mmCIF file with all atom_site columns, C-alpha atoms in Angstrom:
data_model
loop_
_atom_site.group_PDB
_atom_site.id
_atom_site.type_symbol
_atom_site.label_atom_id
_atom_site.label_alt_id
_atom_site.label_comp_id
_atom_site.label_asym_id
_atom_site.label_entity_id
_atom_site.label_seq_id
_atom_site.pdbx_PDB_ins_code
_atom_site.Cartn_x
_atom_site.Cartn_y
_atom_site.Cartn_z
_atom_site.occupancy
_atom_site.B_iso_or_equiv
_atom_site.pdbx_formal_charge
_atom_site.auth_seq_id
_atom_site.auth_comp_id
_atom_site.auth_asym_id
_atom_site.auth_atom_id
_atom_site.pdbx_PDB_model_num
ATOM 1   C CA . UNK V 1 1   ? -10.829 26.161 8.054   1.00 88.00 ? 226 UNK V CA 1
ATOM 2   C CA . UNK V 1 2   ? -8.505  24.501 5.996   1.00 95.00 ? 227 UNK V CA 1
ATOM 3   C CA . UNK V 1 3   ? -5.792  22.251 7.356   1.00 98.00 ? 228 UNK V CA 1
ATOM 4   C CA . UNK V 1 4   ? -2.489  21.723 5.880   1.00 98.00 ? 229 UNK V CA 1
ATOM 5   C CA . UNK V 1 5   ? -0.533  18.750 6.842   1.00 98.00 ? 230 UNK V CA 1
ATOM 6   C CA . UNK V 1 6   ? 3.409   19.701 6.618   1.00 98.00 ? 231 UNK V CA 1
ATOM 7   C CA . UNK V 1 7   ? 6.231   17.058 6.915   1.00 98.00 ? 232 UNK V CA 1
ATOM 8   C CA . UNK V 1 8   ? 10.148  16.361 6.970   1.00 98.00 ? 233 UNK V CA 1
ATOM 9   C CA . UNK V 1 9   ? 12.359  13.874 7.723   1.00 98.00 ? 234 UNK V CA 1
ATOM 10  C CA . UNK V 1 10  ? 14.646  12.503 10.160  1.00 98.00 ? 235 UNK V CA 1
ATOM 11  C CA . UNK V 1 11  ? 18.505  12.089 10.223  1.00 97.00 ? 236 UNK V CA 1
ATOM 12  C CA . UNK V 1 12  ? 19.572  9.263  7.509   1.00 95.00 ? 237 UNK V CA 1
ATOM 13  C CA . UNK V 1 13  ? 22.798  7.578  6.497   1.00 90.00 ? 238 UNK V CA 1
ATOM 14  C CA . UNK V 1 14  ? 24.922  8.496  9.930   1.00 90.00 ? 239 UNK V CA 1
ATOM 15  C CA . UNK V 1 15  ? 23.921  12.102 9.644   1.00 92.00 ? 240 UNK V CA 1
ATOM 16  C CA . UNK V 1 16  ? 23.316  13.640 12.918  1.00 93.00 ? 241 UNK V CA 1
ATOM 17  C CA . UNK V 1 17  ? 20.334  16.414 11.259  1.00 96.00 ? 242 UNK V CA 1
ATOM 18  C CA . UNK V 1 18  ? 18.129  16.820 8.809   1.00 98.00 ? 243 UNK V CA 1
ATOM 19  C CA . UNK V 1 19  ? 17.731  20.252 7.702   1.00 98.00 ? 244 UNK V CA 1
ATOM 20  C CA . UNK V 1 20  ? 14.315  19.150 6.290   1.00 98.00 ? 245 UNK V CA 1
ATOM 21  C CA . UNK V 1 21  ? 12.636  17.849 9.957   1.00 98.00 ? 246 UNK V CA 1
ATOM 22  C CA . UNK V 1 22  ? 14.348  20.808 11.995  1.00 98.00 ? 247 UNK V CA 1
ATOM 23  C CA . UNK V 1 23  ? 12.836  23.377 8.778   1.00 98.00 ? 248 UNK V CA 1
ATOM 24  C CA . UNK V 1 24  ? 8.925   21.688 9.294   1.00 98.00 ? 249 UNK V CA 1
ATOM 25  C CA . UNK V 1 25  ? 9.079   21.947 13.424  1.00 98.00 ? 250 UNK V CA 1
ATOM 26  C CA . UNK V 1 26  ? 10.398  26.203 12.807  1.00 98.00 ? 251 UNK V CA 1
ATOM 27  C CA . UNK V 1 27  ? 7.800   26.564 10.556  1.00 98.00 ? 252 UNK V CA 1
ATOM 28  C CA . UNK V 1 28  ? 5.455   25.410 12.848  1.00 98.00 ? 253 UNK V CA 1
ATOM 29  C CA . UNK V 1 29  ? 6.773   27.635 16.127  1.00 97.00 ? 254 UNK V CA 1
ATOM 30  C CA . UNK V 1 30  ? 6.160   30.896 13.702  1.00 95.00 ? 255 UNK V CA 1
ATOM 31  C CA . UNK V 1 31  ? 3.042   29.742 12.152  1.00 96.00 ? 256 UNK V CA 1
ATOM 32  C CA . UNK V 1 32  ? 0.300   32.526 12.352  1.00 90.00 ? 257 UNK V CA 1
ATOM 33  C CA . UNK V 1 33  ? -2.383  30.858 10.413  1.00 81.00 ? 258 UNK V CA 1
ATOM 34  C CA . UNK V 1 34  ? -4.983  31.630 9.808   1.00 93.00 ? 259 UNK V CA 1
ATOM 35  C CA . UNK V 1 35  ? -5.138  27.933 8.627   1.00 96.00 ? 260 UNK V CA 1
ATOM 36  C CA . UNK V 1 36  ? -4.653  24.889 10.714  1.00 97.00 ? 261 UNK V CA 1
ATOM 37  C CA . UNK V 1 37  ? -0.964  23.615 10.693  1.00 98.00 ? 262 UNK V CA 1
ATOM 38  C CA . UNK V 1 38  ? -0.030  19.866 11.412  1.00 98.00 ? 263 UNK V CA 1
ATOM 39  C CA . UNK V 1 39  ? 3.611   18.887 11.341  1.00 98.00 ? 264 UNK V CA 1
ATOM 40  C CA . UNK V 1 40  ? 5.021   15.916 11.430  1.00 98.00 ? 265 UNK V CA 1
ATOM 41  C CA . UNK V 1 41  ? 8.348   14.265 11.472  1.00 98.00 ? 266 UNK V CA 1
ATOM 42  C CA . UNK V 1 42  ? 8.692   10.801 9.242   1.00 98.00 ? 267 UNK V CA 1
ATOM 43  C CA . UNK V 1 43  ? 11.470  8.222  9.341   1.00 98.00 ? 268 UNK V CA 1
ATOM 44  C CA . UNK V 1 44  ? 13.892  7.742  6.821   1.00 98.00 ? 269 UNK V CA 1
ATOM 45  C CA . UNK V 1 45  ? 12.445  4.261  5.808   1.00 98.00 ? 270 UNK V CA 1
ATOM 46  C CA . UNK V 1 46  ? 10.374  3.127  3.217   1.00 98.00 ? 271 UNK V CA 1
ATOM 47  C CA . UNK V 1 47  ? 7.310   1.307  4.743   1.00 97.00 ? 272 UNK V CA 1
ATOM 48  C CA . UNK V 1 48  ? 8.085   3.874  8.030   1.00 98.00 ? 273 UNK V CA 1
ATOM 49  C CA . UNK V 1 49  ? 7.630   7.010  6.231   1.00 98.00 ? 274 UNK V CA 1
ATOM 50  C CA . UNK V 1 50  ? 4.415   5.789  3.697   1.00 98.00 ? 275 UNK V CA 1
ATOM 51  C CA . UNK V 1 51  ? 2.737   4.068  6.938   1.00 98.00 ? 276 UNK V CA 1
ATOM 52  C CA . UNK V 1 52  ? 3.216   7.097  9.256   1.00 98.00 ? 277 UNK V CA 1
ATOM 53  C CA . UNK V 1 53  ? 1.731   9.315  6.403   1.00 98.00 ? 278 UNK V CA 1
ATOM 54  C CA . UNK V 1 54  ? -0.972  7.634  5.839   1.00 98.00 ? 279 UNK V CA 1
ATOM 55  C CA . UNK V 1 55  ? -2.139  7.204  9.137   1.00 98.00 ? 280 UNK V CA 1
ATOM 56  C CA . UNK V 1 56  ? -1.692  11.125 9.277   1.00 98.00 ? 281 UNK V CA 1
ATOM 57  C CA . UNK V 1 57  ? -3.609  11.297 6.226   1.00 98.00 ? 282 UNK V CA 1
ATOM 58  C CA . UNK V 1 58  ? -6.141  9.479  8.046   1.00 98.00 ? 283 UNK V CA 1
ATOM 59  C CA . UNK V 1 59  ? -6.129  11.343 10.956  1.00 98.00 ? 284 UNK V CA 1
ATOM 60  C CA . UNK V 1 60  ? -6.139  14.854 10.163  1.00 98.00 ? 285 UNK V CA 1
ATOM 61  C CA . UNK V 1 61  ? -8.101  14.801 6.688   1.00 98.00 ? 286 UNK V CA 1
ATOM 62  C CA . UNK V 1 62  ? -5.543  17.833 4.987   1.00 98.00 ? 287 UNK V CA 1
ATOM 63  C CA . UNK V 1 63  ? -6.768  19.927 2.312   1.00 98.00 ? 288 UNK V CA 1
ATOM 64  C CA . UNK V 1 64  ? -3.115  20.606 1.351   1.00 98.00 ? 289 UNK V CA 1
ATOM 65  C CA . UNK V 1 65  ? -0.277  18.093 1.609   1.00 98.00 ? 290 UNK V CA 1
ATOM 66  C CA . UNK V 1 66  ? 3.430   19.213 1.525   1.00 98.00 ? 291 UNK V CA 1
ATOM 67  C CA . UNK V 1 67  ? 6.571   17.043 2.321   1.00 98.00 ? 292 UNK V CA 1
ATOM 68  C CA . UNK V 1 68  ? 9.959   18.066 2.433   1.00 98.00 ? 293 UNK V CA 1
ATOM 69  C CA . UNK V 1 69  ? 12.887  16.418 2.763   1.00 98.00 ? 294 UNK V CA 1
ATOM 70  C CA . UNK V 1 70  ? 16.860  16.499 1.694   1.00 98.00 ? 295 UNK V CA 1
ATOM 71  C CA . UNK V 1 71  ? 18.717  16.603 -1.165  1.00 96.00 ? 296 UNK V CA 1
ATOM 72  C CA . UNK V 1 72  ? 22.164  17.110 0.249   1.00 93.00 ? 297 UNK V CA 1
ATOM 73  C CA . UNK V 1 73  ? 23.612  17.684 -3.601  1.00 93.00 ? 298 UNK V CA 1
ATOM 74  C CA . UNK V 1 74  ? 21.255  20.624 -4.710  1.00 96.00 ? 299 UNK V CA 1
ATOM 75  C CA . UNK V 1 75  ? 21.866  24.024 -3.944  1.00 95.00 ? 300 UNK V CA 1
ATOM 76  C CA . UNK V 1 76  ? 18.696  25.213 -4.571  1.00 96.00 ? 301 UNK V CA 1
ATOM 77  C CA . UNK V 1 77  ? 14.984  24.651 -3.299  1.00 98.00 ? 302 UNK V CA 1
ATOM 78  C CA . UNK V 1 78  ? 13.564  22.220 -5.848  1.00 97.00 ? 303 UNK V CA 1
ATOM 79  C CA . UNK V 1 79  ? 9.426   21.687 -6.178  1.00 97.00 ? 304 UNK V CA 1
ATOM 80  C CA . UNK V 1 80  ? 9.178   18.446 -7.330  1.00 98.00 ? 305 UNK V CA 1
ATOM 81  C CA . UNK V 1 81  ? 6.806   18.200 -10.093 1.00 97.00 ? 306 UNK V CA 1
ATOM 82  C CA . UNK V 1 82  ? 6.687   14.049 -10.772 1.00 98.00 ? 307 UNK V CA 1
ATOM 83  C CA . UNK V 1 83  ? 7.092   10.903 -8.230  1.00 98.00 ? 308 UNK V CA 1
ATOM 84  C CA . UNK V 1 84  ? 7.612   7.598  -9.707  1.00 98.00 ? 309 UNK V CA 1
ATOM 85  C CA . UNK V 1 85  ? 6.189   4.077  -9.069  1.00 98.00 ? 310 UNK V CA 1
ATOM 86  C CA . UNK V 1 86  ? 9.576   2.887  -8.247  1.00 98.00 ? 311 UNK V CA 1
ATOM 87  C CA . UNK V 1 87  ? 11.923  2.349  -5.028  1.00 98.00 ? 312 UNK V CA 1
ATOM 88  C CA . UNK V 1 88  ? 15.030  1.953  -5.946  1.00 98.00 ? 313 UNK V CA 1
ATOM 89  C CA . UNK V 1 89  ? 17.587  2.480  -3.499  1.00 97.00 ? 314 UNK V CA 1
ATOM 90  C CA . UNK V 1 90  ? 20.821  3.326  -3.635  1.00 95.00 ? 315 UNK V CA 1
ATOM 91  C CA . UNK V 1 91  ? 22.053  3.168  0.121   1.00 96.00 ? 316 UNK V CA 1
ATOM 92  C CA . UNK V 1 92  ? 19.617  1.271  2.931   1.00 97.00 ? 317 UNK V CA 1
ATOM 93  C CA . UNK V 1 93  ? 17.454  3.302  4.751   1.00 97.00 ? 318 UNK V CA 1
ATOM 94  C CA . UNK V 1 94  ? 17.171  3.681  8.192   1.00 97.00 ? 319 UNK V CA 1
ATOM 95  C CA . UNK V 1 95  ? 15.614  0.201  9.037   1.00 97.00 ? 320 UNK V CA 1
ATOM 96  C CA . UNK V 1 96  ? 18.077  -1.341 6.918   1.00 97.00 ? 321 UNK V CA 1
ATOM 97  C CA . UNK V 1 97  ? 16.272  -1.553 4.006   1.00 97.00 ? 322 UNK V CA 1
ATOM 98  C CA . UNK V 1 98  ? 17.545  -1.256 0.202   1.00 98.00 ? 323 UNK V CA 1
ATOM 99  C CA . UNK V 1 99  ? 15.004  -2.175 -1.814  1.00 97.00 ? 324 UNK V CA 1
ATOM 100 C CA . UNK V 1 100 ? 15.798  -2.697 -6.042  1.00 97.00 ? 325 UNK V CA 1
ATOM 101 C CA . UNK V 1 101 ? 13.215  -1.822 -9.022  1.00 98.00 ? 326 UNK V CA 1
ATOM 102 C CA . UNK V 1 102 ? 10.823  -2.188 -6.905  1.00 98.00 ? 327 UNK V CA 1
ATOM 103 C CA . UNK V 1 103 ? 6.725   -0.872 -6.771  1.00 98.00 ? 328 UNK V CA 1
ATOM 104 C CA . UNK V 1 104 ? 5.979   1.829  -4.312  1.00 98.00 ? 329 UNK V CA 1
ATOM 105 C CA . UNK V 1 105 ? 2.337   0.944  -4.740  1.00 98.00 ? 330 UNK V CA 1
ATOM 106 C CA . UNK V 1 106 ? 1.854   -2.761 -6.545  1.00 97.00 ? 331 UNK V CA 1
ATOM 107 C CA . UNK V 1 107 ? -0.608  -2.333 -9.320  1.00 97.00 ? 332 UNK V CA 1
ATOM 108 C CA . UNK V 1 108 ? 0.081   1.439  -9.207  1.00 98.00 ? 333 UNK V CA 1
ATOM 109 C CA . UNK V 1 109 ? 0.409   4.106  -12.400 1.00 98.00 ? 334 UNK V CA 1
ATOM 110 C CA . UNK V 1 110 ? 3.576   4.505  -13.267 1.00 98.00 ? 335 UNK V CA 1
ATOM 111 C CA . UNK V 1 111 ? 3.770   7.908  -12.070 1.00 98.00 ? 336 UNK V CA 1
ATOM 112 C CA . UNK V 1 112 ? 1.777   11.106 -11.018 1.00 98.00 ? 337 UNK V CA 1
ATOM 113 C CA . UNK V 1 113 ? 2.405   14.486 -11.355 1.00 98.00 ? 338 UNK V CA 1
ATOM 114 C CA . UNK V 1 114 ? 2.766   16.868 -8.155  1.00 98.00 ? 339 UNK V CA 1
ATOM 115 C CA . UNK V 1 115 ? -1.198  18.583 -7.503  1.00 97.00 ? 340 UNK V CA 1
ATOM 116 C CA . UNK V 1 116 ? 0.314   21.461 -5.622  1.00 98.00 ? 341 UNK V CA 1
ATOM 117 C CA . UNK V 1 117 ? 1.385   24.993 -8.095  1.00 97.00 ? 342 UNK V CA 1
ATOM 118 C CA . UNK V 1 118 ? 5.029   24.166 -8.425  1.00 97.00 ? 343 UNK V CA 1
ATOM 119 C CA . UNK V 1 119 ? 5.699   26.977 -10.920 1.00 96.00 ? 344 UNK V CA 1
ATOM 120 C CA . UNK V 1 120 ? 4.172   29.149 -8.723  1.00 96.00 ? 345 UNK V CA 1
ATOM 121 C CA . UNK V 1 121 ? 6.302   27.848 -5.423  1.00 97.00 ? 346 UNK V CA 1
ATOM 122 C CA . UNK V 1 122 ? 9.719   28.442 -7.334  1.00 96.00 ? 347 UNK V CA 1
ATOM 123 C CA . UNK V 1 123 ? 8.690   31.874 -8.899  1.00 95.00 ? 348 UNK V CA 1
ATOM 124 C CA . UNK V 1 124 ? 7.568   32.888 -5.403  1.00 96.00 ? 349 UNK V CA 1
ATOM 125 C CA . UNK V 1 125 ? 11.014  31.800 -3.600  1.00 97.00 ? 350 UNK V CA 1
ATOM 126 C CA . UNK V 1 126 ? 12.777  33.935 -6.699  1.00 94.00 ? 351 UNK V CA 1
ATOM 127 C CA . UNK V 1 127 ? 11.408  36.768 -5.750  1.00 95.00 ? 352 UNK V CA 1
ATOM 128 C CA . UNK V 1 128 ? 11.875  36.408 -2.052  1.00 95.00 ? 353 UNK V CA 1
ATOM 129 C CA . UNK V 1 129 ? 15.869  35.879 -3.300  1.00 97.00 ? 354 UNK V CA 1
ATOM 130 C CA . UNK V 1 130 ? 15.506  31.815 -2.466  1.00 97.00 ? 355 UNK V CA 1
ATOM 131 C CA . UNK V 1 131 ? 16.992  30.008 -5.268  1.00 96.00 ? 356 UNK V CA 1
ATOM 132 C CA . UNK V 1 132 ? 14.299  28.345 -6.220  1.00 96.00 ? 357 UNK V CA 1
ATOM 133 C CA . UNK V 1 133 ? 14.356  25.057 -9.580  1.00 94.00 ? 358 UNK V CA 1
ATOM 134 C CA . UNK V 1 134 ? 11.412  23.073 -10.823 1.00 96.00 ? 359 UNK V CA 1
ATOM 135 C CA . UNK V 1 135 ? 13.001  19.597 -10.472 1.00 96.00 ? 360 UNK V CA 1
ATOM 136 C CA . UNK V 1 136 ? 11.366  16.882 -12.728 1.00 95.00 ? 361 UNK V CA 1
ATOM 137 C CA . UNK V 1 137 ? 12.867  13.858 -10.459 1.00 94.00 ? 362 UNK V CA 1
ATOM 138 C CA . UNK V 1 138 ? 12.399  13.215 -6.798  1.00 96.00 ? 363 UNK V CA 1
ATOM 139 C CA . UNK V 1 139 ? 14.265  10.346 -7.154  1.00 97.00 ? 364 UNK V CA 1
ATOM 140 C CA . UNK V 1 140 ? 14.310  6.652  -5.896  1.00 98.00 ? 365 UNK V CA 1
ATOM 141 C CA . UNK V 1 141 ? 14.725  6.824  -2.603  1.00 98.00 ? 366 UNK V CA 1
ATOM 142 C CA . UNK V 1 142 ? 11.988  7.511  0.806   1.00 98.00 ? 367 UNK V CA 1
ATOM 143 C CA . UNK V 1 143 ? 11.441  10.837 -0.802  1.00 98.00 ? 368 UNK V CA 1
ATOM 144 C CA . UNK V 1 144 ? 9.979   9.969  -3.812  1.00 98.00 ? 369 UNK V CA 1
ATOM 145 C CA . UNK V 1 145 ? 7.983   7.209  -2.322  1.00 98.00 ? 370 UNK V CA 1
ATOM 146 C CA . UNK V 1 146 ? 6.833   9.563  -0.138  1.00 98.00 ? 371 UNK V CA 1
ATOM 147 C CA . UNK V 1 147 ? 5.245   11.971 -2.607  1.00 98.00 ? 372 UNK V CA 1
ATOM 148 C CA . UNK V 1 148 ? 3.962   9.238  -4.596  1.00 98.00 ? 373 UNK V CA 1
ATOM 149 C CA . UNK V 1 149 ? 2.311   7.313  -1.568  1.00 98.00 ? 374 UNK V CA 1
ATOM 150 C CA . UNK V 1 150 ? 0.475   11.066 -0.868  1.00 98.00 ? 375 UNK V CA 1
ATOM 151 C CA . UNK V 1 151 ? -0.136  11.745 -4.670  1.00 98.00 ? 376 UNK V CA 1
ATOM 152 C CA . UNK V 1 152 ? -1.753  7.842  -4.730  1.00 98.00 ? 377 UNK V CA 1
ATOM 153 C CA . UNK V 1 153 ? -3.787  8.599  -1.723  1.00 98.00 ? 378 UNK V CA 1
ATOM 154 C CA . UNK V 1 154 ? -5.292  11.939 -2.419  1.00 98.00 ? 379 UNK V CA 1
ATOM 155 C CA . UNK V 1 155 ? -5.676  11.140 -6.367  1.00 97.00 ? 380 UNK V CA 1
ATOM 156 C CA . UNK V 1 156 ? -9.604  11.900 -7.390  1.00 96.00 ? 381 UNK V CA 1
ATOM 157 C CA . UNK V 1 157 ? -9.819  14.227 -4.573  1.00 97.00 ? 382 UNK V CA 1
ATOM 158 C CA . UNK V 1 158 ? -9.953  17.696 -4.179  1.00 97.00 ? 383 UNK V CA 1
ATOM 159 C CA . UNK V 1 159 ? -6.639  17.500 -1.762  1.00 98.00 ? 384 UNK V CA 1
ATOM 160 C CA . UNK V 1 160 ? -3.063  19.147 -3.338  1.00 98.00 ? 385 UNK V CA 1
ATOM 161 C CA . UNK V 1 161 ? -0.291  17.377 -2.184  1.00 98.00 ? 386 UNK V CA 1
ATOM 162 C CA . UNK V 1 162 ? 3.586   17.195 -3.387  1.00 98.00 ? 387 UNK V CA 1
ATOM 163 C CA . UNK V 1 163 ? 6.967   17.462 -2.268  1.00 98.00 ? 388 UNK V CA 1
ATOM 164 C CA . UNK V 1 164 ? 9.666   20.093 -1.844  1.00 98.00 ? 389 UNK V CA 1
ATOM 165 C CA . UNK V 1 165 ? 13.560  19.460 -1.816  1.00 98.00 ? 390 UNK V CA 1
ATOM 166 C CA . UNK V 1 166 ? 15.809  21.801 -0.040  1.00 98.00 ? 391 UNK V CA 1
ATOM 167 C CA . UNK V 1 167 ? 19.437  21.648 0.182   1.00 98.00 ? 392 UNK V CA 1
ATOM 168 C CA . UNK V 1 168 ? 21.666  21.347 3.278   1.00 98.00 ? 393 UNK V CA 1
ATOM 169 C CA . UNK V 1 169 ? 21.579  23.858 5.817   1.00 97.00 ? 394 UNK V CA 1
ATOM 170 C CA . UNK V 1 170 ? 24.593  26.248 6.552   1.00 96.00 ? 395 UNK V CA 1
ATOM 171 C CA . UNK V 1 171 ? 26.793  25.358 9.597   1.00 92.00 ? 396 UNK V CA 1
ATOM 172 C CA . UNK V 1 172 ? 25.544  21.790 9.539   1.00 92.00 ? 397 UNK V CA 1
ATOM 173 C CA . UNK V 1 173 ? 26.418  20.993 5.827   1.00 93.00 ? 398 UNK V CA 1
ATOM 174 C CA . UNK V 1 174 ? 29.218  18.512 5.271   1.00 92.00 ? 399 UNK V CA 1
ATOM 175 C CA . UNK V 1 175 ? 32.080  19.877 4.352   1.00 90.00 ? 400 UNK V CA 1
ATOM 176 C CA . UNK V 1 176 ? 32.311  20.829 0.238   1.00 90.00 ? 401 UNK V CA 1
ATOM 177 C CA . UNK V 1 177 ? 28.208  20.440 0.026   1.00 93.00 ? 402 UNK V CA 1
ATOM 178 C CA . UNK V 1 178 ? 26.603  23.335 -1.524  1.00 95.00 ? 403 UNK V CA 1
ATOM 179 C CA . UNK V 1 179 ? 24.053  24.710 1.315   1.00 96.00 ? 404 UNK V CA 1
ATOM 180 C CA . UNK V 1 180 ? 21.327  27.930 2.318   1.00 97.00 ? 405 UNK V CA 1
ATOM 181 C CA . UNK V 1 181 ? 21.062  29.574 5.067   1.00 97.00 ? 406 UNK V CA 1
ATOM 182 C CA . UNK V 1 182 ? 18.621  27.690 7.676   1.00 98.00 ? 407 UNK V CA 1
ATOM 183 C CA . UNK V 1 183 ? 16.543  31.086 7.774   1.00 97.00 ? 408 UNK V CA 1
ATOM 184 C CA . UNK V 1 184 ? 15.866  31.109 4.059   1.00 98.00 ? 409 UNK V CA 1
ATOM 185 C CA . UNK V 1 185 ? 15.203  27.152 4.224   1.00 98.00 ? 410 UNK V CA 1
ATOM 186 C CA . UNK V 1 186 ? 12.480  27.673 6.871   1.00 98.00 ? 411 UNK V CA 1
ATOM 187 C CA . UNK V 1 187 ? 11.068  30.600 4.742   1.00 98.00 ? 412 UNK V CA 1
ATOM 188 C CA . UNK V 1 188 ? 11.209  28.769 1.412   1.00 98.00 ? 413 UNK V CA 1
ATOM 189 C CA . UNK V 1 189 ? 9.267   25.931 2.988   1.00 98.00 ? 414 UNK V CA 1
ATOM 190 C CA . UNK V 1 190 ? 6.761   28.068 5.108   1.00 98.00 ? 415 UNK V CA 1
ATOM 191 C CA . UNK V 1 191 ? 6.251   30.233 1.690   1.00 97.00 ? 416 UNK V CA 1
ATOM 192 C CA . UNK V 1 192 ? 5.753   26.923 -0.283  1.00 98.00 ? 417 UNK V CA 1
ATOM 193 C CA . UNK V 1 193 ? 2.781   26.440 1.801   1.00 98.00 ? 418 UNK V CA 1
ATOM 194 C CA . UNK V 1 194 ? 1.675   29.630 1.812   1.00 97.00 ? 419 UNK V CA 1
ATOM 195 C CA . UNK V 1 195 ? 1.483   29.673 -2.069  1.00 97.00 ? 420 UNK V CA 1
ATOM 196 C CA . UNK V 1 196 ? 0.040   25.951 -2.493  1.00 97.00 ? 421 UNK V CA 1
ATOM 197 C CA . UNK V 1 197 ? -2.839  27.835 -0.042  1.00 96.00 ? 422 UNK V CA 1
ATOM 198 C CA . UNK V 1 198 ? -2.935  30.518 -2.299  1.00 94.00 ? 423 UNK V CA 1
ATOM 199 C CA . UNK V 1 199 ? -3.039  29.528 -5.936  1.00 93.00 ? 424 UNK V CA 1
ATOM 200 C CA . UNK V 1 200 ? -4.917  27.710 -7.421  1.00 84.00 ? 425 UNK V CA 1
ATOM 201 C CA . UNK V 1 201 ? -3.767  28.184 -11.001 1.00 83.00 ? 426 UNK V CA 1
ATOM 202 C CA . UNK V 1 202 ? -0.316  27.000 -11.541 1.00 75.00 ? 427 UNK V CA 1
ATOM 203 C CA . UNK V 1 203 ? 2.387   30.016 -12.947 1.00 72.00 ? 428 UNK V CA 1
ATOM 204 C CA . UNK V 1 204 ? 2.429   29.664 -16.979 1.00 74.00 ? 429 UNK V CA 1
ATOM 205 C CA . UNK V 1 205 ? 6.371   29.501 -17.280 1.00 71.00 ? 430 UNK V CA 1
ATOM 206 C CA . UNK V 1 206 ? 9.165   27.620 -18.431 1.00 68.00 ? 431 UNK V CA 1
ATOM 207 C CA . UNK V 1 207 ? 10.101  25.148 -16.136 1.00 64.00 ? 432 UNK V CA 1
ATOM 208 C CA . UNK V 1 208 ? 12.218  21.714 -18.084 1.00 57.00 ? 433 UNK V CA 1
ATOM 209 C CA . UNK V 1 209 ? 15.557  22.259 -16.589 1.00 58.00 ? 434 UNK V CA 1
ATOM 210 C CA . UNK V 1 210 ? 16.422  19.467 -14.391 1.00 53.00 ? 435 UNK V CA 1
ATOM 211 C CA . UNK V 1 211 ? 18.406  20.668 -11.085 1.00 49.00 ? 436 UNK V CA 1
#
C-alpha cells in the first residue's frame, strides 16, 4: 500500500494560523484512502522544519512526498515546480533565525526540479474551479528549503516529492490579502495528492508564467 507523507506549517511572523497546517490536519480527518496518509505539522524554522522532515522521511519511508505551506501574497494555488540551494531570508523565522545567501544543503546542486506532476496538479484544480498557477519560485525562505531538503533526500529514488503554495484562507486573511475559501484550500491540497497518486506522466501544457 502506498504511503503518502503530507505536511504544512505552523503560524510564522506573529500570525496566529496558518492556513497551510490547519489545510494538512482537514485533509487528514476526510481522508478515505485507500492509501496510507501521514500528516505532519513542521515549524516555521529552517533547521526545525528540514530536521523534523527528515526524521519523518525516515520514519515512515513515503512513496509520495507533498508539503504545503503559505504564500500570503498569491491568490491562487501554486505547484511549485523548482527549489533552490539557497536560504535567504527576508524576515527571521520562528527560532530567530535569518539566515543570508546561504546553502540549504553544503555541497548541494544548485537546484532540483519538483518529481511530483505539477502540470497535472494545476490543470486538475482548474477544472475543479480552484485557481490553480505553475509557480517557477518557491522562494528563499523555510518553504523552499523545505522542498529542496525532500527533493535532496528522495533524489535517485523512485519517491515523488514537491511542494504546493496556497494562499490565505478566507475569514482569517489579513485585511487587503487576496485569499480562497478554506473549503477549496483543503480540496486543492487533498486533490494535489490525489493526482501526484495518480499520474505518472506529467500534463504536456504551457506552464512559464510566474504567479
Amino acid at each position: 500500500m502506498p504511503t503518502v507523507l503530507l505536511t504544512g506549517f505552523e503560524p510564522f511572523a506573529g500570525d496566529t494560523v496558518n492556513p497551510s497546517g490547519d489545510a494538512v490536519r482537514a485533509v487528514a480527518e476526510k481522508w478515505a484512502g485507500p492509501e496510507r496518509l501521514i500528516v505532519d505539522v513542521l515549524p516555521v524554522t529552517f533547521d526545525g522544519a528540514t530536521a523534523q522532515l527528515a526524521a519523518l522521511l525516515d520514519e515512515h519511508r513515503p512513496d509520495v512526498v507533498v508539503s504545503v505551506g503559505l504564500a500570503g501574497d498569491r491568490s491562487t494555488v501554486t505547484p511549485e515546480r523548482v527549489a533552490v540551494n539557497l536560504a535567504d531570508a527576508r524576515i527571521a523565522d520562528n527560532a530567530g533565525h535569518r539566515p543570508q545567501d546561504a546553502a540549504v544543503v553544503a555541497g548541494g546542486p544548485a537546484a532540483y526540479f519538483a518529481t511530483l506532476p505539477v502540470k497535472a496538479i494545476a490543470a486538475g484544480l482548474a477544472n475543479r474551479g480552484i485557481p490553480s498557477t505553475v509557480s517557477h519560485t518557491a522562494g528563499t525562505f523555510v518553504c523552499n528549503a523545505t522542498m529542496y531538503a525532500a527533493l535532496h533526500a528522495t533524489t535517485g529514488t523512485p519517491v515523488r516529492a514537491g511542494f504546493i503554495h496556497v494562499p490565505w484562507a478566507a475569514g482569517t486573511a489579513p485585511a487587503g490579502a487576496p485569499a480562497l475559501d478554506f473549503a477549496d484550500i483543503v480540496d486543492a491540497v487533498e486533490l494535489a495528492v490525489r493526482v501526484s497518486l495518480d499520474v505518472d506522466t506529467d500534463a504536456a501544457a504551457a506552464g512559464g508564467e510566474l504567479p
